[in-house]
Amino acid sequence: MRSLPKLLGLFGGICSVAAWPTLAHAITASVAERVPSVAGEAVTFDLTIGDAVGPVQVRWDMGDETRTEFTVDDVQQVHTYAAPGHYPVLATVKDDVGFTSVAFVHTVHRPLVTGNAAGSTDLVYDRPNAKVYTANYENDSVSVVDANALTKLAEVPVARGPVGVALTAQGKLWVLHRDAHALSIIDTTSLAVESEVSLPYASQPMGLAISPAGDAAYVTLMAVGKLLKLDAASGAVVAELSLGGTPRGVSVSHDGSQIYVTRFLSGDSHGEVARIDAATFQVSTRFELAADTTTEDTDQQGRGLPNYLFSVGLSPDGMFAWVPGKKDNIFRGPFRDQLDLTDDNTVRPLVALLNLADGVEDAARRIDLDDRNLPNQVVFTPLGDYAFVSVAGSALVEVRDAYTGEFVTALKETGFAPRGLALTETDRLFVHASLSRTVAVYDVADIVSSHDLITKKLADIPTIAAEKLDAQVLRGKQLFFNSADIRMSDQGYISCASCHFDGAEDGRVWDFGSVGEGLRNTVSLLGRRGTGHGNVNWSGSFDEIQDADDNIRDLFGGKGFLTDEQLAVGTVGTPRGDKKAGLSPELDALAAFLGSLDTYPPSPFRNADGSLTQDGVAGRAIFKRLGCGFCHTGADGTDSAGGKLHDVGTVKASSGMRAGEPLFGIDTPTLNGVWETAPYLHDGSAPTLRDVLVTANPEDRHAFTSALGEAELGQLIAYVQQLDGTVDLEPSEEDGAGEEPSEEGLWGCSAAGGRGDRHAPLLSFALVAGLMTLGARRGRPA
């Protein structure tokens, strides 16, 4: 079966080679109005012929390797297509003096289910009222767009951090708030916020979908690994399900019977989508998206672990789910397979296809989007024969043949970071360009009908009246996401957001030996204020954000934002050399954006009022007794500003170097936000905080934890899990903070000497480098 671009090219070639004598054009032929057919069912094509001279002969090519010979008056074909697809039908007609032909694409689809599936999105189409709504995250508002006039009607202020919108059958607009951990319900007529529903504290609600059956709504809580079931009228929580991991995208089948939830950050072996039976509200299937370890790394394909699984697009035939994300090539690098990371084979975008009947991924149909970055959401045409995929990092929407997975065309100039999509009954595609603060609208009727590849951009509709972000910060965030700029990435695969989506991290350990480092666990940028804590990277290799131009050139394959002439001046071309700040407006904007990331995500391990738990208070006393604050010091919890590096037994051969120089230690990171940043240590060698303190600390070089009992160890971990930049009140004397530990009790030795004396000089290090590796993570998402 040929792809649509090839088909249309073929038909163009047919037209161009039909250079017959003038009289040949006297005969005419046409096929009556054609409608798509269902696979396995017969379809009839009637050919109308005019101005023929003598007997008419017709030859049919049905596009599925079925072809007739020239036959007199064969003006009707009844044909059955066994499989869905887009078939190039060609009828060639000749009489006594010439030839003519009729060519078109016939669409064959699978039987469709009744009704439409629902999925989490930041843009939703209100068909009865011909309106489009967008959630405007940084601006704490919802915009209302007239879907016919293509104009903005209103902007409604809402609670902090709206990330998702959905419509109820009663015409209410639900808005999900990540930062306010709440749900707002808006009347779509008055545009007034009728009520707000509180969700669990610090739970990071990320995905919202209302069941097409109208009996429930579902919300994912990314920070606590849960799925909530809500009453569809009031929004009240009626049930919760622990899924584990980082649930993000949620979709509900057309009949409301099945719920699909993505795990955003994958484990080291596979990605995952959970299917939940709505009736029992229990997991029935866990789809595993296997790591690809065998595909040859080339400029058009590569190995990788599925990660950043954003959403689930359910096909209209109910047979498949499309899951957009990325592949992280954590199998490549000088310390792993002796191959350097390249711009083609570090991260690659993917769309995984789940076979819903079999309960497994159809790995053979996994799609690798070439030269793209961060596919985000999928919507289908009504017949399910084409898929529109928003590609946030590439500022475009790809169109794919849903049956072959092949590329059809791309809708470009969407604006920065396109995410939510909606296709209307008038064949208009609405695209939320979240970082351009616009909704782009395209006429895609010719694609929907398989007539042509022609699309027309109809409008860019502004969504925000008064931007809350500083202009330079917003520009920096746009650059942070955009791999379509060849200065960022020559091939278009990598931008800063590829590993730091939402300003956070991807849970992966990379082999950066090719750029003068070693195994490095991705660090969150949240709360760090750019260089607010001091030098950046595990080795403290950069002293300004503008030094990232080195990675952009060496790893991203980008042209860079500095000229060769600028880099040749003094030591500008050297990390920690002469300052790059002020030399490039783009690098300065990136620095401004990272500098604006000044808050940490609140910890869900705290009490519901944001205070420390009883174990957290006890753990704080232990933290002080151990002297952990010697390195994790001050308001930022780090001595990084002093340029200090520490080796507490975690530096090894695979730790590599420091920008090509010897590595003598690791920079001290803040502990704020470590509750969500596993794995730990600079090389990710500690899966849990307990491993940091015990497994990776066999000689107590990191902290004297071997003398702690299980209860005290648990309390220390509880305290560290609750660190999120909050200023906590000092404990009362009853908390035990003022107690002096005995040397026997704390160190497990007598005051006479021995082990306690041997480790005494290390007391000041406390947790230092082991927990140093626990980077701060999420704040406000992109």
PDB file of N, CA, C and O in Angstrom, residues 41 60 67 84 134 179 191 345 347 458 468 475 525-526 537 577 665 685 691 736 741:
ATOM      1  N   GLU A  41     -15.961  -5.135   3.377  1.00  0.00           N
ATOM      2  CA  GLU A  41     -17.275  -4.906   2.778  1.00  0.00           C
ATOM      3  C   GLU A  41     -17.112  -4.399   1.350  1.00  0.00           C
ATOM      4  O   GLU A  41     -16.194  -3.629   1.049  1.00  0.00           O
ATOM      5  N   TRP A  60      -9.046  -1.354 -14.937  1.00  0.00           N
ATOM      6  CA  TRP A  60      -9.080  -0.881 -13.548  1.00  0.00           C
ATOM      7  C   TRP A  60      -7.852  -1.355 -12.789  1.00  0.00           C
ATOM      8  O   TRP A  60      -7.469  -2.525 -12.862  1.00  0.00           O
ATOM      9  N   ARG A  67      -5.834  -5.894 -10.624  1.00  0.00           N
ATOM     10  CA  ARG A  67      -5.834  -5.128 -11.868  1.00  0.00           C
ATOM     11  C   ARG A  67      -6.534  -5.929 -12.962  1.00  0.00           C
ATOM     12  O   ARG A  67      -6.296  -7.139 -13.100  1.00  0.00           O
ATOM     13  N   PRO A  84      -7.725  -2.073   5.990  1.00  0.00           N
ATOM     14  CA  PRO A  84      -7.881  -0.626   5.927  1.00  0.00           C
ATOM     15  C   PRO A  84      -6.660   0.020   5.280  1.00  0.00           C
ATOM     16  O   PRO A  84      -5.565  -0.527   5.310  1.00  0.00           O
ATOM     17  N   THR A 134      -8.477  27.127  26.251  1.00  0.00           N
ATOM     18  CA  THR A 134      -7.095  26.754  26.503  1.00  0.00           C
ATOM     19  C   THR A 134      -6.731  27.033  27.955  1.00  0.00           C
ATOM     20  O   THR A 134      -7.179  28.023  28.539  1.00  0.00           O
ATOM     21  N   ASP A 179      -0.339  23.699  40.295  1.00  0.00           N
ATOM     22  CA  ASP A 179       0.285  24.415  41.403  1.00  0.00           C
ATOM     23  C   ASP A 179      -0.656  24.592  42.590  1.00  0.00           C
ATOM     24  O   ASP A 179      -0.226  24.544  43.742  1.00  0.00           O
ATOM     25  N   LEU A 191     -19.157  32.263  32.124  1.00  0.00           N
ATOM     26  CA  LEU A 191     -17.697  32.217  32.296  1.00  0.00           C
ATOM     27  C   LEU A 191     -17.286  32.557  33.727  1.00  0.00           C
ATOM     28  O   LEU A 191     -16.201  33.091  33.973  1.00  0.00           O
ATOM     29  N   ASN A 345      21.752  10.324  18.000  1.00  0.00           N
ATOM     30  CA  ASN A 345      21.554   9.161  18.861  1.00  0.00           C
ATOM     31  C   ASN A 345      21.818   9.459  20.321  1.00  0.00           C
ATOM     32  O   ASN A 345      22.610   8.799  20.994  1.00  0.00           O
ATOM     33  N   VAL A 347      18.745  11.447  22.154  1.00  0.00           N
ATOM     34  CA  VAL A 347      17.295  11.290  22.320  1.00  0.00           C
ATOM     35  C   VAL A 347      16.652  11.289  20.941  1.00  0.00           C
ATOM     36  O   VAL A 347      17.085  12.002  20.034  1.00  0.00           O
ATOM     37  N   LEU A 458      -5.212  29.347   8.818  1.00  0.00           N
ATOM     38  CA  LEU A 458      -6.285  30.339   8.790  1.00  0.00           C
ATOM     39  C   LEU A 458      -6.049  31.482   9.769  1.00  0.00           C
ATOM     40  O   LEU A 458      -6.482  32.612   9.513  1.00  0.00           O
ATOM     41  N   LYS A 468       2.458  37.492  32.082  1.00  0.00           N
ATOM     42  CA  LYS A 468       3.010  37.575  33.425  1.00  0.00           C
ATOM     43  C   LYS A 468       4.520  37.359  33.467  1.00  0.00           C
ATOM     44  O   LYS A 468       5.193  37.837  34.374  1.00  0.00           O
ATOM     45  N   ARG A 475      11.228  34.594  26.327  1.00  0.00           N
ATOM     46  CA  ARG A 475      12.063  34.289  25.164  1.00  0.00           C
ATOM     47  C   ARG A 475      13.029  33.159  25.489  1.00  0.00           C
ATOM     48  O   ARG A 475      13.257  32.255  24.676  1.00  0.00           O
ATOM     49  N   LEU A 525      16.523  21.604  37.275  1.00  0.00           N
ATOM     50  CA  LEU A 525      16.926  23.013  37.283  1.00  0.00           C
ATOM     51  C   LEU A 525      16.036  23.841  38.190  1.00  0.00           C
ATOM     52  O   LEU A 525      16.290  25.035  38.383  1.00  0.00           O
ATOM     53  N   LEU A 526      15.029  23.232  38.763  1.00  0.00           N
ATOM     54  CA  LEU A 526      14.053  23.975  39.553  1.00  0.00           C
ATOM     55  C   LEU A 526      14.629  24.391  40.899  1.00  0.00           C
ATOM     56  O   LEU A 526      15.316  23.624  41.570  1.00  0.00           O
ATOM     57  N   ASN A 537      26.230  21.820  37.064  1.00  0.00           N
ATOM     58  CA  ASN A 537      26.626  20.464  36.687  1.00  0.00           C
ATOM     59  C   ASN A 537      27.236  19.767  37.902  1.00  0.00           C
ATOM     60  O   ASN A 537      27.717  20.398  38.836  1.00  0.00           O
ATOM     61  N   GLY A 577      35.968  30.180  31.857  1.00  0.00           N
ATOM     62  CA  GLY A 577      36.933  31.158  31.375  1.00  0.00           C
ATOM     63  C   GLY A 577      36.326  32.546  31.373  1.00  0.00           C
ATOM     64  O   GLY A 577      35.452  32.860  32.185  1.00  0.00           O
ATOM     65  N   GLY A 665      36.267  15.786  42.816  1.00  0.00           N
ATOM     66  CA  GLY A 665      35.121  15.706  43.702  1.00  0.00           C
ATOM     67  C   GLY A 665      33.851  16.125  42.988  1.00  0.00           C
ATOM     68  O   GLY A 665      33.857  16.465  41.800  1.00  0.00           O
ATOM     69  N   SER A 685      23.754   5.732  40.900  1.00  0.00           N
ATOM     70  CA  SER A 685      24.018   4.382  41.404  1.00  0.00           C
ATOM     71  C   SER A 685      23.233   4.032  42.661  1.00  0.00           C
ATOM     72  O   SER A 685      23.283   2.884  43.118  1.00  0.00           O
ATOM     73  N   ASP A 691      19.510   3.751  49.948  1.00  0.00           N
ATOM     74  CA  ASP A 691      20.746   3.291  49.310  1.00  0.00           C
ATOM     75  C   ASP A 691      21.843   4.337  49.422  1.00  0.00           C
ATOM     76  O   ASP A 691      23.026   3.997  49.562  1.00  0.00           O
ATOM     77  N   GLY A 736      13.640  16.873  70.873  1.00  0.00           N
ATOM     78  CA  GLY A 736      14.917  16.197  71.016  1.00  0.00           C
ATOM     79  C   GLY A 736      16.059  16.875  70.320  1.00  0.00           C
ATOM     80  O   GLY A 736      17.164  16.343  70.262  1.00  0.00           O
ATOM     81  N   PRO A 741      23.831  13.583  71.840  1.00  0.00           N
ATOM     82  CA  PRO A 741      23.956  12.134  71.689  1.00  0.00           C
ATOM     83  C   PRO A 741      25.215  11.632  72.362  1.00  0.00           C
ATOM     84  O   PRO A 741      26.246  12.308  72.379  1.00  0.00           O
TER      85      PRO A 741
END
